[in-house]
Coordinates of C-alpha atoms in Angstrom, one line a residue:
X1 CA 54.5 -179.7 -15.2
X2 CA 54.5 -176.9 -12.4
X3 CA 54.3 -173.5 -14.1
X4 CA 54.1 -170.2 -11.9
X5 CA 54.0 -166.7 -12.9
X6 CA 56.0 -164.1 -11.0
X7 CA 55.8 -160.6 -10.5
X8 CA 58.4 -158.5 -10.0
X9 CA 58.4 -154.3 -10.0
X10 CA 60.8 -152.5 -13.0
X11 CA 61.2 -148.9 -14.3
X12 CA 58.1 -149.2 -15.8
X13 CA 55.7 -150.7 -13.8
X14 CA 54.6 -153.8 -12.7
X15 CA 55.4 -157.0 -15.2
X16 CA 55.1 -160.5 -15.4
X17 CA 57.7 -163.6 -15.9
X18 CA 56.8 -167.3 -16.4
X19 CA 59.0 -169.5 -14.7
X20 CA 58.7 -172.8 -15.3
X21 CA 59.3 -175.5 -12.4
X22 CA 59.7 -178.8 -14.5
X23 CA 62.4 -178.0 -16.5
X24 CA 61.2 -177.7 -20.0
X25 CA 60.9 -174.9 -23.0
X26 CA 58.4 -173.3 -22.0
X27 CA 59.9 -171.0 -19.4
X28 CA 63.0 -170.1 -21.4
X29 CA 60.0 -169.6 -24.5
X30 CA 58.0 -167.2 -22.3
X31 CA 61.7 -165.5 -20.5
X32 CA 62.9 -165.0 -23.9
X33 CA 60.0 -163.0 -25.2
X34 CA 59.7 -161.0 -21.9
X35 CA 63.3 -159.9 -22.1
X36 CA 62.5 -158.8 -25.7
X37 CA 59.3 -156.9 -24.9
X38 CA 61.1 -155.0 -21.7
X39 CA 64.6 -154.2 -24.6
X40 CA 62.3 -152.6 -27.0
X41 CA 60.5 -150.9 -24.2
X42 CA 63.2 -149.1 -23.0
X43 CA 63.7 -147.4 -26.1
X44 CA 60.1 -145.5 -25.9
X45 CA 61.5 -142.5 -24.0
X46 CA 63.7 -142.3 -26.5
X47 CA 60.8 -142.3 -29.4
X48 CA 58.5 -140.2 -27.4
X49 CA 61.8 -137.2 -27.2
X50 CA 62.4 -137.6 -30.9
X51 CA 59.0 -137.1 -32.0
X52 CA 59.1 -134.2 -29.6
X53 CA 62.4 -132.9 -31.2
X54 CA 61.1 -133.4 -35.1
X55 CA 58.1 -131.4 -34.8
X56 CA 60.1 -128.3 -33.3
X57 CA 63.0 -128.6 -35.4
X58 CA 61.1 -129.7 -38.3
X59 CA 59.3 -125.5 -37.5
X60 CA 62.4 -124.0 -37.7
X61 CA 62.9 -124.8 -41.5
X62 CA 59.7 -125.5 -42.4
X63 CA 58.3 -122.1 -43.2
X64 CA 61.1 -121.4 -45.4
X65 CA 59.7 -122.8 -49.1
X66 CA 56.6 -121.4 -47.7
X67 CA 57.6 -118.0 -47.6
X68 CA 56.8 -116.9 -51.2
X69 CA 53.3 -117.9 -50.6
X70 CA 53.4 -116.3 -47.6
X71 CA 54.1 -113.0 -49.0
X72 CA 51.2 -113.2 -52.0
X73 CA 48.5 -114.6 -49.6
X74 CA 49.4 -112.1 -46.7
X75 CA 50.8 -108.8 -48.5
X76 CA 54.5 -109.2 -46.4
X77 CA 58.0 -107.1 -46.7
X78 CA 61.1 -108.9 -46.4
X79 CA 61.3 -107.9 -42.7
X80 CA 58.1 -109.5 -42.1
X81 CA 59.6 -112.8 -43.8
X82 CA 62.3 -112.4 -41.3
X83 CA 60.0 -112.5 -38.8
X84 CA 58.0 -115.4 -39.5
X85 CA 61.2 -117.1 -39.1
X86 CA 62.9 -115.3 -36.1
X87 CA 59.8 -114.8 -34.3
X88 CA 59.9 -118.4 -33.7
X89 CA 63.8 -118.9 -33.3
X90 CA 64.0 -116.1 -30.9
X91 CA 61.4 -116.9 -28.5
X92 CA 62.7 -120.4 -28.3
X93 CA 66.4 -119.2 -28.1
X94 CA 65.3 -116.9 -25.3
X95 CA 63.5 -119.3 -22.9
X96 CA 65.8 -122.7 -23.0
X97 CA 68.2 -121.0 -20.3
X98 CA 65.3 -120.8 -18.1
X99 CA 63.6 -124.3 -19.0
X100 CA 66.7 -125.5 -18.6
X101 CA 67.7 -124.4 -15.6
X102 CA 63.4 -124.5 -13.9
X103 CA 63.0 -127.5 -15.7
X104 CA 65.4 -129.0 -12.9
X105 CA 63.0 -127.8 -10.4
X106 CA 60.0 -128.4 -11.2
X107 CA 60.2 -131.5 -13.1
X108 CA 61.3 -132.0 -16.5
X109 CA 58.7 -134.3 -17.7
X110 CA 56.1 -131.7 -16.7
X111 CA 57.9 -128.8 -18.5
X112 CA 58.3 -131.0 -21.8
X113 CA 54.7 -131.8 -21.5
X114 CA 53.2 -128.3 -20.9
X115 CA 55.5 -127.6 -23.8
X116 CA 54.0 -130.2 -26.2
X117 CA 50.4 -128.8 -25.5
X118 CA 51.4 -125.2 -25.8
X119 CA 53.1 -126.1 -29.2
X120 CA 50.0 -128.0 -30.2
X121 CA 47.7 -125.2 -29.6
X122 CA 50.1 -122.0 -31.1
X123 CA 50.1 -124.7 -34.9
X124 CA 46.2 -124.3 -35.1
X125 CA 46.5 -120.4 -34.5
X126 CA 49.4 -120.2 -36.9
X127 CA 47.4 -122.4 -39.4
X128 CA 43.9 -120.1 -38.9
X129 CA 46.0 -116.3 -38.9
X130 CA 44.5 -114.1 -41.1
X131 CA 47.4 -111.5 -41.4
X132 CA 51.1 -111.2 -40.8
X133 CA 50.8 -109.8 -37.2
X134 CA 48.9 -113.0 -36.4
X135 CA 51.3 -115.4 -37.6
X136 CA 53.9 -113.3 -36.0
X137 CA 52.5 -113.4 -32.4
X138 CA 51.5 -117.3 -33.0
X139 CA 54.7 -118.7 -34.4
X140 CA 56.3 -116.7 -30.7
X141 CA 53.8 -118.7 -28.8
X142 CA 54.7 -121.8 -30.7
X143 CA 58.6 -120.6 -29.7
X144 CA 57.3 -121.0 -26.2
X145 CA 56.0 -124.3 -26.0
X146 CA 59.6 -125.4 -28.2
X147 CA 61.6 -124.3 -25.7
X148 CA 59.8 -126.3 -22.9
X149 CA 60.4 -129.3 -25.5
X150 CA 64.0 -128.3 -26.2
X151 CA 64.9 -127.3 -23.1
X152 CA 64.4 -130.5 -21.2
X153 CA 65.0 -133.7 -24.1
X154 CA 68.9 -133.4 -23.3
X155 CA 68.4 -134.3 -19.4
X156 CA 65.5 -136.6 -20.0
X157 CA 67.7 -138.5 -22.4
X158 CA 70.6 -138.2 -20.1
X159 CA 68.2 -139.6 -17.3
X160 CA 66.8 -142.3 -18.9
X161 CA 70.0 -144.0 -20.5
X162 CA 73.6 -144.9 -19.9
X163 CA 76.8 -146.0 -21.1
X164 CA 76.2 -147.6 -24.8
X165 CA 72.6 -147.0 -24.5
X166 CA 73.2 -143.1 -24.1
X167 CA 75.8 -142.8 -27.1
X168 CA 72.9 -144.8 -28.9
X169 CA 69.9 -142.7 -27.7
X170 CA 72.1 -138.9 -28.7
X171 CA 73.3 -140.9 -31.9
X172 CA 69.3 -141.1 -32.5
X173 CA 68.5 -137.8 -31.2
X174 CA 71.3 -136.3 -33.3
X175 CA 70.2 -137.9 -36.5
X176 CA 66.6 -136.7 -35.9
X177 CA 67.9 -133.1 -35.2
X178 CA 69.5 -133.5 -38.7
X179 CA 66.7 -134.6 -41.0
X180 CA 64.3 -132.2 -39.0
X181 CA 66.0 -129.6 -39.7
X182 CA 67.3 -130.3 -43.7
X183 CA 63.8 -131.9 -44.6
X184 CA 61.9 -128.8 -43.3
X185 CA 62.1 -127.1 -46.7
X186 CA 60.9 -130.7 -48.6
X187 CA 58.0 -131.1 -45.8
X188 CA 57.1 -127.6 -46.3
X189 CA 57.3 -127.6 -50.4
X190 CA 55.1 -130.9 -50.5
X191 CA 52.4 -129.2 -48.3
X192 CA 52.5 -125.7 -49.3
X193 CA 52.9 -126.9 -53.1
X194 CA 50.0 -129.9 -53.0
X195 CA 47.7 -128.3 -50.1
X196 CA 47.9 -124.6 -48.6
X197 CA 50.9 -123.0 -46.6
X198 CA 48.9 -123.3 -43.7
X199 CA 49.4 -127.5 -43.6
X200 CA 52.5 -126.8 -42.6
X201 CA 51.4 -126.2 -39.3
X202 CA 48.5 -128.4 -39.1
X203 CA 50.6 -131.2 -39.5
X204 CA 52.3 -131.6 -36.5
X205 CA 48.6 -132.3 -34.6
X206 CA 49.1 -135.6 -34.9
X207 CA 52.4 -135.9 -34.2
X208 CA 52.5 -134.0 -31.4
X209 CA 49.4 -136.0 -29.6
X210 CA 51.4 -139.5 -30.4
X211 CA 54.3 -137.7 -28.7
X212 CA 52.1 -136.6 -25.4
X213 CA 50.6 -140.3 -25.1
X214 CA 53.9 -141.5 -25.6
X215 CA 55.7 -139.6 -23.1
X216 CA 52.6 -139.9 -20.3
X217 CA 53.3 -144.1 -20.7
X218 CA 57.2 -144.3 -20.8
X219 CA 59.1 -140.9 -19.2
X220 CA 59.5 -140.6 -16.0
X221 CA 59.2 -137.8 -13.6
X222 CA 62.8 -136.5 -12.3
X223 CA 63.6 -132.9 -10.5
X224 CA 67.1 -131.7 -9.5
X225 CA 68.3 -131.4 -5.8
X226 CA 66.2 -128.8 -3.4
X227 CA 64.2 -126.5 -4.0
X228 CA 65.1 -123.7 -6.1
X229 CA 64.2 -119.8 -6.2
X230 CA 63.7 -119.0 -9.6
X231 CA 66.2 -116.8 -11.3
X232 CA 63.1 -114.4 -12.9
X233 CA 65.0 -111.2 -13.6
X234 CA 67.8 -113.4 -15.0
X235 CA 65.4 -115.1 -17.5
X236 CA 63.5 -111.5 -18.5
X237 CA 67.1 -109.5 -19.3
X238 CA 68.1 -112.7 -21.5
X239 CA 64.7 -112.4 -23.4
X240 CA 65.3 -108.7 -23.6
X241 CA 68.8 -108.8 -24.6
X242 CA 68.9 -111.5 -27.2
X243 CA 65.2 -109.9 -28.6
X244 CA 66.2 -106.2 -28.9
X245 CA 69.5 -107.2 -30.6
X246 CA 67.9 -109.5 -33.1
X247 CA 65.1 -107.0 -33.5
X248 CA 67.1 -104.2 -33.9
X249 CA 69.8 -106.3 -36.9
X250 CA 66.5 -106.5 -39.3
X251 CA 65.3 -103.3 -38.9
X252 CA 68.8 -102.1 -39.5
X253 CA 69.0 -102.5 -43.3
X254 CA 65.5 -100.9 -43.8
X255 CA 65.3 -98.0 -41.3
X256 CA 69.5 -97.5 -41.2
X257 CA 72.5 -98.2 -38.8
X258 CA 71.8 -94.4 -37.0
X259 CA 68.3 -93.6 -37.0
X260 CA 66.8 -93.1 -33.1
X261 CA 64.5 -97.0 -33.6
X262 CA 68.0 -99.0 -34.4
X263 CA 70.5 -96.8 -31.7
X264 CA 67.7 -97.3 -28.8
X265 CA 67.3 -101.1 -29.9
X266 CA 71.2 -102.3 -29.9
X267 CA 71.8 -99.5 -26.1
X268 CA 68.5 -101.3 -24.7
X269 CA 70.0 -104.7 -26.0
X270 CA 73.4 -104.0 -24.0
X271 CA 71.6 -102.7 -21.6
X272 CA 69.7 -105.9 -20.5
X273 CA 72.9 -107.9 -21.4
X274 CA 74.9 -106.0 -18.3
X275 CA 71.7 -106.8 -16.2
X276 CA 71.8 -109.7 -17.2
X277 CA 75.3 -110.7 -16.2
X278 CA 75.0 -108.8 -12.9
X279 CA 71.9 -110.6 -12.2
X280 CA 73.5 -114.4 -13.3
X281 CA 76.6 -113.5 -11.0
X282 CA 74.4 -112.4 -7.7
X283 CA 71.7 -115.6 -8.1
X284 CA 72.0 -118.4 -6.1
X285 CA 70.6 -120.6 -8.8
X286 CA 71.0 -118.6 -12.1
X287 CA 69.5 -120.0 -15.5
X288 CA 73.1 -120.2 -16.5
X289 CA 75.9 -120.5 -14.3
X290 CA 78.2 -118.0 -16.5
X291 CA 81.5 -119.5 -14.1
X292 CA 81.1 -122.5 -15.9
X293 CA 82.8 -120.1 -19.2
X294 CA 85.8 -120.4 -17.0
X295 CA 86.3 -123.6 -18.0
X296 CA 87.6 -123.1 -21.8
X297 CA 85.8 -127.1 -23.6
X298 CA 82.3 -125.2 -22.7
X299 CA 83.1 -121.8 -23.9
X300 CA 84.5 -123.8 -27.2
X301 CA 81.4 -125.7 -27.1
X302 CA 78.9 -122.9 -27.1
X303 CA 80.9 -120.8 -29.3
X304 CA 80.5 -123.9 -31.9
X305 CA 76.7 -124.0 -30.5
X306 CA 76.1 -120.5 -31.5
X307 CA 77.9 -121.0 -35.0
X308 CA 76.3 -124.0 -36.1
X309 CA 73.4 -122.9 -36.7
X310 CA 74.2 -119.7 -38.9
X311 CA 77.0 -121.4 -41.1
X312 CA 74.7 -124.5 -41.7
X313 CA 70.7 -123.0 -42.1
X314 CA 70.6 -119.3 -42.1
X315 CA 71.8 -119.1 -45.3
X316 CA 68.4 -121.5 -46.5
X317 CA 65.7 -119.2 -46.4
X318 CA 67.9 -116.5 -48.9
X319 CA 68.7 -119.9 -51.5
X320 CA 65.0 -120.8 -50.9
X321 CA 63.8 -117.0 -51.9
X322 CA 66.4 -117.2 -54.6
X323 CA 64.7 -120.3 -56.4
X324 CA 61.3 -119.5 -56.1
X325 CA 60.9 -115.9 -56.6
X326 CA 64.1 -115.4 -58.9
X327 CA 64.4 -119.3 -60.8
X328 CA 60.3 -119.8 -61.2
X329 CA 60.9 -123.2 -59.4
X330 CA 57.4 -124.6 -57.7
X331 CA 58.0 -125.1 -53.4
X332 CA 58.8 -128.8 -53.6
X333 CA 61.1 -128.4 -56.8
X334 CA 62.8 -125.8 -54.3
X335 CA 62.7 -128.4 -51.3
X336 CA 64.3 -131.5 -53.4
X337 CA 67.4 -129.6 -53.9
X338 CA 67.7 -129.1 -50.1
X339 CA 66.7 -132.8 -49.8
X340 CA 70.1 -134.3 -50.1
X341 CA 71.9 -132.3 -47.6
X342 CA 69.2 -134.2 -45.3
X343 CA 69.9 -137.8 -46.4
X344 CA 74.3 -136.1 -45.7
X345 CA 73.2 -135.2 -42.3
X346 CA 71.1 -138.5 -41.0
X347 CA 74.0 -141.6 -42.7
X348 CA 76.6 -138.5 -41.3
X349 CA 74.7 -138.8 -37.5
X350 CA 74.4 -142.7 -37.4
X351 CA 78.4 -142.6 -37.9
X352 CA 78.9 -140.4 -35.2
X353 CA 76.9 -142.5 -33.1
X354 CA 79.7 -145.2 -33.4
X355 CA 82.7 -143.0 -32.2
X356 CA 81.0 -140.3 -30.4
X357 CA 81.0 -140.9 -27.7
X358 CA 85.1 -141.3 -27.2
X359 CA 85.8 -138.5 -30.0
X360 CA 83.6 -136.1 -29.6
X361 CA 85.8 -133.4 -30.4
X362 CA 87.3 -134.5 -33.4
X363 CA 83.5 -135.2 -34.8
X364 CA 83.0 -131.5 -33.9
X365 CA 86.0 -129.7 -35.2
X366 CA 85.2 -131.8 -38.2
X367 CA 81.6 -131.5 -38.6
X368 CA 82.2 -127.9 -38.2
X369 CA 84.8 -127.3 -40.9
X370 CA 83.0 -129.8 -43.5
X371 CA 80.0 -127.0 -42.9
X372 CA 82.4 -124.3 -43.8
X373 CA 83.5 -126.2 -46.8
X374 CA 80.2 -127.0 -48.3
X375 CA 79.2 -123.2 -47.6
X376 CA 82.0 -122.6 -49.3
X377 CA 81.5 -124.9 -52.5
X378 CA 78.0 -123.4 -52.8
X379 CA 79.5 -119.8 -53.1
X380 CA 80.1 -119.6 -56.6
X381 CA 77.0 -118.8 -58.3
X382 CA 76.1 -116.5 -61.2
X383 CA 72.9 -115.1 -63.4
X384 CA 72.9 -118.5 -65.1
X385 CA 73.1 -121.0 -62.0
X386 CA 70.2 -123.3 -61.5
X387 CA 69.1 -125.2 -57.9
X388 CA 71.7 -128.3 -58.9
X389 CA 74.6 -125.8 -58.3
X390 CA 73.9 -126.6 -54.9
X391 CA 73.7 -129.6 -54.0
X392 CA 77.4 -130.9 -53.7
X393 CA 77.7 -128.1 -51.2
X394 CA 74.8 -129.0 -49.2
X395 CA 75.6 -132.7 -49.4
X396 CA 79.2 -131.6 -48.0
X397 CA 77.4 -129.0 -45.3
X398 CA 75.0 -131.9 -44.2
X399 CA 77.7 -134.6 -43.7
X400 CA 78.8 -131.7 -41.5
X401 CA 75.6 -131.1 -39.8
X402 CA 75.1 -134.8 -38.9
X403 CA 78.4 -134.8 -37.0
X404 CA 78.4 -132.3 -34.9
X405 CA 74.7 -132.2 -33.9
X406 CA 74.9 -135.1 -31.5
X407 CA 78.6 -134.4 -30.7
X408 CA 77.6 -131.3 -29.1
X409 CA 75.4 -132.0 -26.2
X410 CA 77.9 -135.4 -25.5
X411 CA 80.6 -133.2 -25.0
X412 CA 79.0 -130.2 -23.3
X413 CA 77.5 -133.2 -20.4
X414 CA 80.9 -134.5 -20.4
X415 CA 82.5 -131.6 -19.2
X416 CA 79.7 -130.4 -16.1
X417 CA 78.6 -132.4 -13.2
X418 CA 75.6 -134.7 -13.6
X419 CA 73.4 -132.1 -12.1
X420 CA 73.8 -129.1 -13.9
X421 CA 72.5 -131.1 -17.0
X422 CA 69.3 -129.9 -17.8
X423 CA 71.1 -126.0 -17.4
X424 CA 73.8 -127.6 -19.9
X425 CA 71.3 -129.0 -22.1
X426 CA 69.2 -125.7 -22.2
X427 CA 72.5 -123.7 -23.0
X428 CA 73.5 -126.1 -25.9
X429 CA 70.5 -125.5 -27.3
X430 CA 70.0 -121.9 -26.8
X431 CA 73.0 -121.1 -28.4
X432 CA 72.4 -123.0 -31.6
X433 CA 68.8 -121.1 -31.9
X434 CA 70.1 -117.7 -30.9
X435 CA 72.9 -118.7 -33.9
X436 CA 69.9 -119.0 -36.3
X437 CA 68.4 -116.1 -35.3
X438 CA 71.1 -113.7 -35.4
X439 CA 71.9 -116.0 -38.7
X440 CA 69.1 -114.9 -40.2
X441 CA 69.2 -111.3 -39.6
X442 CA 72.9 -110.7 -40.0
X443 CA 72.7 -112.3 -43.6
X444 CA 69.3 -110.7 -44.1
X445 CA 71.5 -107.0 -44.1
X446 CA 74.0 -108.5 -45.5
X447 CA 71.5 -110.2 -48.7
X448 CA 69.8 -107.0 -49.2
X449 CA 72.6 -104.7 -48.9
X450 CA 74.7 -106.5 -51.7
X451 CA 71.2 -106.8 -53.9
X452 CA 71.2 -102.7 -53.7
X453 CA 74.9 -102.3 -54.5
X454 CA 74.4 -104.7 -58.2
X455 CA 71.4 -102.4 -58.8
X456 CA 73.1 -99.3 -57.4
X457 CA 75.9 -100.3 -59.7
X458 CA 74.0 -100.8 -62.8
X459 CA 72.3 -97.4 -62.7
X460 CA 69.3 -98.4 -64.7
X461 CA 66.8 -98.4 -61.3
X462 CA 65.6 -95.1 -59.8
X463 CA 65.4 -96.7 -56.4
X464 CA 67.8 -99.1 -55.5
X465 CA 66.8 -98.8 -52.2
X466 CA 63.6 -100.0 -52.1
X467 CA 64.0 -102.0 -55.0
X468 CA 66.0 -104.3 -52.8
X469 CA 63.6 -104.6 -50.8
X470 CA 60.8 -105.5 -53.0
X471 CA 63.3 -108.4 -54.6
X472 CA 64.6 -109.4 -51.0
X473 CA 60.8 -109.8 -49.9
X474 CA 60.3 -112.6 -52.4
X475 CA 58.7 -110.0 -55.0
X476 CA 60.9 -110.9 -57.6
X477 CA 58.7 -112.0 -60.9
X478 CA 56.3 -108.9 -60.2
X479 CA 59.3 -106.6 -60.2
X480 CA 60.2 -107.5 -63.5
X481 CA 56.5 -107.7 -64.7
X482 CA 56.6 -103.9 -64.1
X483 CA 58.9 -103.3 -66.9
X484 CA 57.8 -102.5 -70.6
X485 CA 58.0 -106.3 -72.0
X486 CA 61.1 -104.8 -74.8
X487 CA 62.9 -104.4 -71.4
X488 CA 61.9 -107.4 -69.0
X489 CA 64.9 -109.5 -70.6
X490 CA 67.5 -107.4 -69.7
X491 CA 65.9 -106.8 -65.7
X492 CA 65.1 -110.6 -65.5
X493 CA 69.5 -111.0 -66.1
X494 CA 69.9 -107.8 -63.5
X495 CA 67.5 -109.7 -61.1
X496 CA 69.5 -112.9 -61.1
X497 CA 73.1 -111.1 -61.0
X498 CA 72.0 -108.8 -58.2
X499 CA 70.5 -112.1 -56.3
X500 CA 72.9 -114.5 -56.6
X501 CA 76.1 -111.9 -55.6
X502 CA 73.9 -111.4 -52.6
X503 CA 73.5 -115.3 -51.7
X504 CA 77.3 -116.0 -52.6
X505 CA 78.6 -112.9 -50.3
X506 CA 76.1 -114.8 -47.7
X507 CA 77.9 -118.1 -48.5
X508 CA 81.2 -117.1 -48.1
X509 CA 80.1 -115.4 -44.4
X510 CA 78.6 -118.6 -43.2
X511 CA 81.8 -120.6 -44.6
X512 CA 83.5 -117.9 -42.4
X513 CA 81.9 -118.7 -39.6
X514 CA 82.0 -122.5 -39.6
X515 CA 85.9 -122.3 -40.5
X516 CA 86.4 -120.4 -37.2
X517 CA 83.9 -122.4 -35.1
X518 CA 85.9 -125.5 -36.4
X519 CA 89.4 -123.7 -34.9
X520 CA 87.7 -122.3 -32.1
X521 CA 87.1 -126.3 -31.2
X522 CA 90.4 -127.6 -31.7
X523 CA 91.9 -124.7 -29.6
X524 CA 89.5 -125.2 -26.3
X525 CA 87.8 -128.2 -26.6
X526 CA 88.9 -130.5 -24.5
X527 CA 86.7 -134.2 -23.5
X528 CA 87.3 -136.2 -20.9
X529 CA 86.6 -140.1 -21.6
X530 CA 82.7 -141.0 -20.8
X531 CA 84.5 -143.9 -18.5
X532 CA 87.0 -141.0 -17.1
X533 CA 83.9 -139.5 -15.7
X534 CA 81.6 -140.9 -12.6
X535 CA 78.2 -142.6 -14.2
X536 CA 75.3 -143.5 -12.7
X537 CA 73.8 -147.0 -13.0
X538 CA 71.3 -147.6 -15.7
X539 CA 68.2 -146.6 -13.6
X540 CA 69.5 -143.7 -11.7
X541 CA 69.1 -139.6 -11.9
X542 CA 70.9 -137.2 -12.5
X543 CA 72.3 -135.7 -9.1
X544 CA 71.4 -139.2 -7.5
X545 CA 67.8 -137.8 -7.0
X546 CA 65.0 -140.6 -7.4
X547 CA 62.0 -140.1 -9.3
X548 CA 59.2 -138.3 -8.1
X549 CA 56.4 -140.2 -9.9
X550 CA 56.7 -143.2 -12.3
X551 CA 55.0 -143.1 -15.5
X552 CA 51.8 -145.0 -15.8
X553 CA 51.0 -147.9 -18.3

């Protein structure tokens, strides 16, 4: 029986099929398993992005359980707190225009490599910091090397997959945005809890060097049309802008609306935002094309972008404070409450997957005002609540969560030419972290502010002031150790009416803003069909460019 092999060339490299001459099973044996092999294969991009996407996500809500320990191992203020978080958020939200938009340029596998090792490197210096100003300055760096991840897994998986396969592949990368961003707090409770807070950055070594080997062997190179001058003052008055504004919200409720620090903050802030504008407008190539607001679906889309975020996570790190410092509960006690709005999003994301793709606006609008709803459920706490009083609201927020997180980049690459994808992709996602971290210091003000009125109300605290900010910065249990023990009864009752007014006036915002978000969606959003729209065959680029360099085996 006359057997030969044959070799053909595919997307990924040489490979070998049997074909068998005298007519028997062995060919269609061999064919069979071949065909298999090269269907799972083309599914490794896809892994390689998603363990990408966990590991960044997964930092965004990670730290929050961890932040009480934080604050006794490293002597921190509530605005310190803030900026463990924001630090992070902010430098990510501020660079994804321009990875976006460069990313297109200079190649997008490079950027989301470069940005793997930078995020490796700024975990170990986050893990070793010996002070808050450390952490601070690593967890920006480790903003940096996010955004080249971030910035770039919407195109890739846009490049890599089609039709089905694409409403598969951001069904996938939806639900993995979901759990990585709800199991953050149960991650970072098991680690802080069972280890040191500081394993909550060593951990993603290992993931992140699966994810580089992973994407050297199965991503291929791609860069947009031309070449393209890079829109540098465009990129620096974002950063400054969306900085200076978030920078000057949290200093706002400790040094005052008026004072010289915040007034120069919020005029610099609109300062670089008119330079910015003037600079996007003039550009050739700017990191975001700002005529593309013209078209009302994307200024719905980033409005629900920028929303999303605040109404759906912001609102954790207060609820986390709350339990630990106020309820006594140990981190991963605090992170199994948050665990079921985790299990919501995923089962809500694998649904989506199934009519995405043709309804992506109706899994928006939806998504967006079952957030608002379970925000809302959550907001009705008292001095005698425990963690369960939250749980059917973040089981509600989650479903939420799950289905607008891979509507929203479906829709916004729906409604922009193939080749302004990775700028899409890189505003998509920049709005959704500059939502978290304006989240977190709008209801940061807004948390301590209402924790000062209960005390200011009471009358029995000589300070109100800054004893808002000692219970706001996680301080809680020391507060009320400070009081003669006849008295620590009564304070421990203050404590927990004064907290839990604060989290529920925080609620009732973010409900706010996923209830208008939801509205804003159905008024501008508007989808054309995926077949409506030109698509590429299976193998091609966006833009029509070919690859540059194939991935090696």
């Amino acid at each position: 029986m006359a057997h030969a092999r044959a070799w053909r060339a595919g997307p990924y490299g040489n490979r070998c099929s049997s074909v068998n001459h005298g007519g028997g099973r062995r060919g269609h044996v061999f064919g069979a398993a071949g065909s298999e092999g090269v269907r799972m294969r083309k599914w490794w991009p896809l892994a390689a992005i998603c363990l990408g996407t966990l590991m960044l996500l997964l930092d965004v809500t990670i730290v929050t359980v961890a932040l009480p320990a934080m604050a006794m191992d490293l002597g921190t203020t509530l605005s310190d707190l803030e900026w463990v978080v924001d630090a992070y958020a902010l430098a990510l939200a501020s660079l994804l225009l321009a990875v976006g938009s460069h990313a297109d340029r200079i190649g997008r596998r490079k950027v989301y490599l470069v940005g793997l090792i930078v995020f490796t490197a700024a975990s170990v210096a986050c893990a070793v910091a010996p002070n808050a100003g450390v952490l601070i300055g690593a967890r920006a760096v480790q903003g940096v090397g996010a955004a080249g991840m971030f910035g770039t897994t919407i195109a890739l998986l846009g490049m890599h997959y089609k039709g089905r396969d694409r409403a598969v592949a951001f069904a996938v990368w939806g639900a993995t945005n979901s759990v990585a961003a709800a199991a953050g707090p149960v991650v970072g409770g098991l680690l802080t809890q069972y280890l040191d807070w500081r394993w909550i950055f060593l951990v993603n070594l290992p993931v992140c060097l699966a994810a580089v080997v992973m994407t050297l062997r199965s991503v291929r190179e791609a860069r947009g049309r031309g070449r393209r001058r890079a829109d540098v003052l465009g990129t620096v008055a974002f950063t400054v802008a969306s900085g200076t504004l978030t920078f000057g919200l949290i200093r706002a409720h400790s040094e005052g609306w008026t004072t010289p620090l915040t007034l120069g903050l919020f005029t610099t802030a609109a300062v670089a935002l008119a330079l910015f504008v003037a600079a996007e407008t003039r550009h050739e190539h700017p990191v975001l094309d700002l005529s593309l607001f013209r078209r009302p679906s994307f200024t719905g889309i980033m409005i629900s972008a920028l929303f999303l975020q605040g109404a759906a996570f912001a609102y954790l790190l207060y609820e986390s404070l709350w339990m630990q410092s106020v309820l006594g509960y140990e981190p991963v006690e605090a992170g199994l409450y948050i665990l079921p709005m985790c299990a919501a999003a995923f089962l809500a994301s694998v649904l989506a997957g199934r009519f995405g793709p043709w309804q992506p606006r109706a899994a928006i609008a939806g998504g967006l005002a079952l957030i608002a709803l379970g925000s809302g459920m959550q907001a009705t706490l008292d001095a005698g609540s425990s963690g369960s009083s939250l749980v059917a609201g973040l089981v509600v927020a989650g479903l939420g969560v799950g289905l607008v997180t891979p509507g929203l980049p479906a829709a916004a690459l729906a409604t922009v030419p193939p080749e302004r994808g990775g700028m899409v992709g890189g505003a998509v996602n920049t709005f959704r972290q500059l939502g978290f971290a304006l989240g977190i210091a709008v209801f940061g003000f807004i948390f301590q502010s209402r924790i000062e009125g209960v005390l200011k109300t009471d009358g029995r605290i000589p300070d109100p002031h800054e004893a808002a900010a000692v219970l706001s910065g996680g301080q809680a249990r020391s507060f009320v150790a400070g009081w003669p023990e006849d008295e620590r009864a009564e304070m421990t009752h203050l404590v927990r009416e004064a907290f839990t007014s604060g989290l529920n006036t925080v609620l009732v915002v973010a409900a706010a803003l996923g209830a208008a978000a939801s509205l804003i969606t159905v008024a501008l959003v508007r989808v054309p069909k995926a077949d409506a729209r030109q698509q590429p065959e299976a193998g091609a680029i966006p833009g029509g460019q070919e690859p540059r360099a194939d991935a090696a085996l």
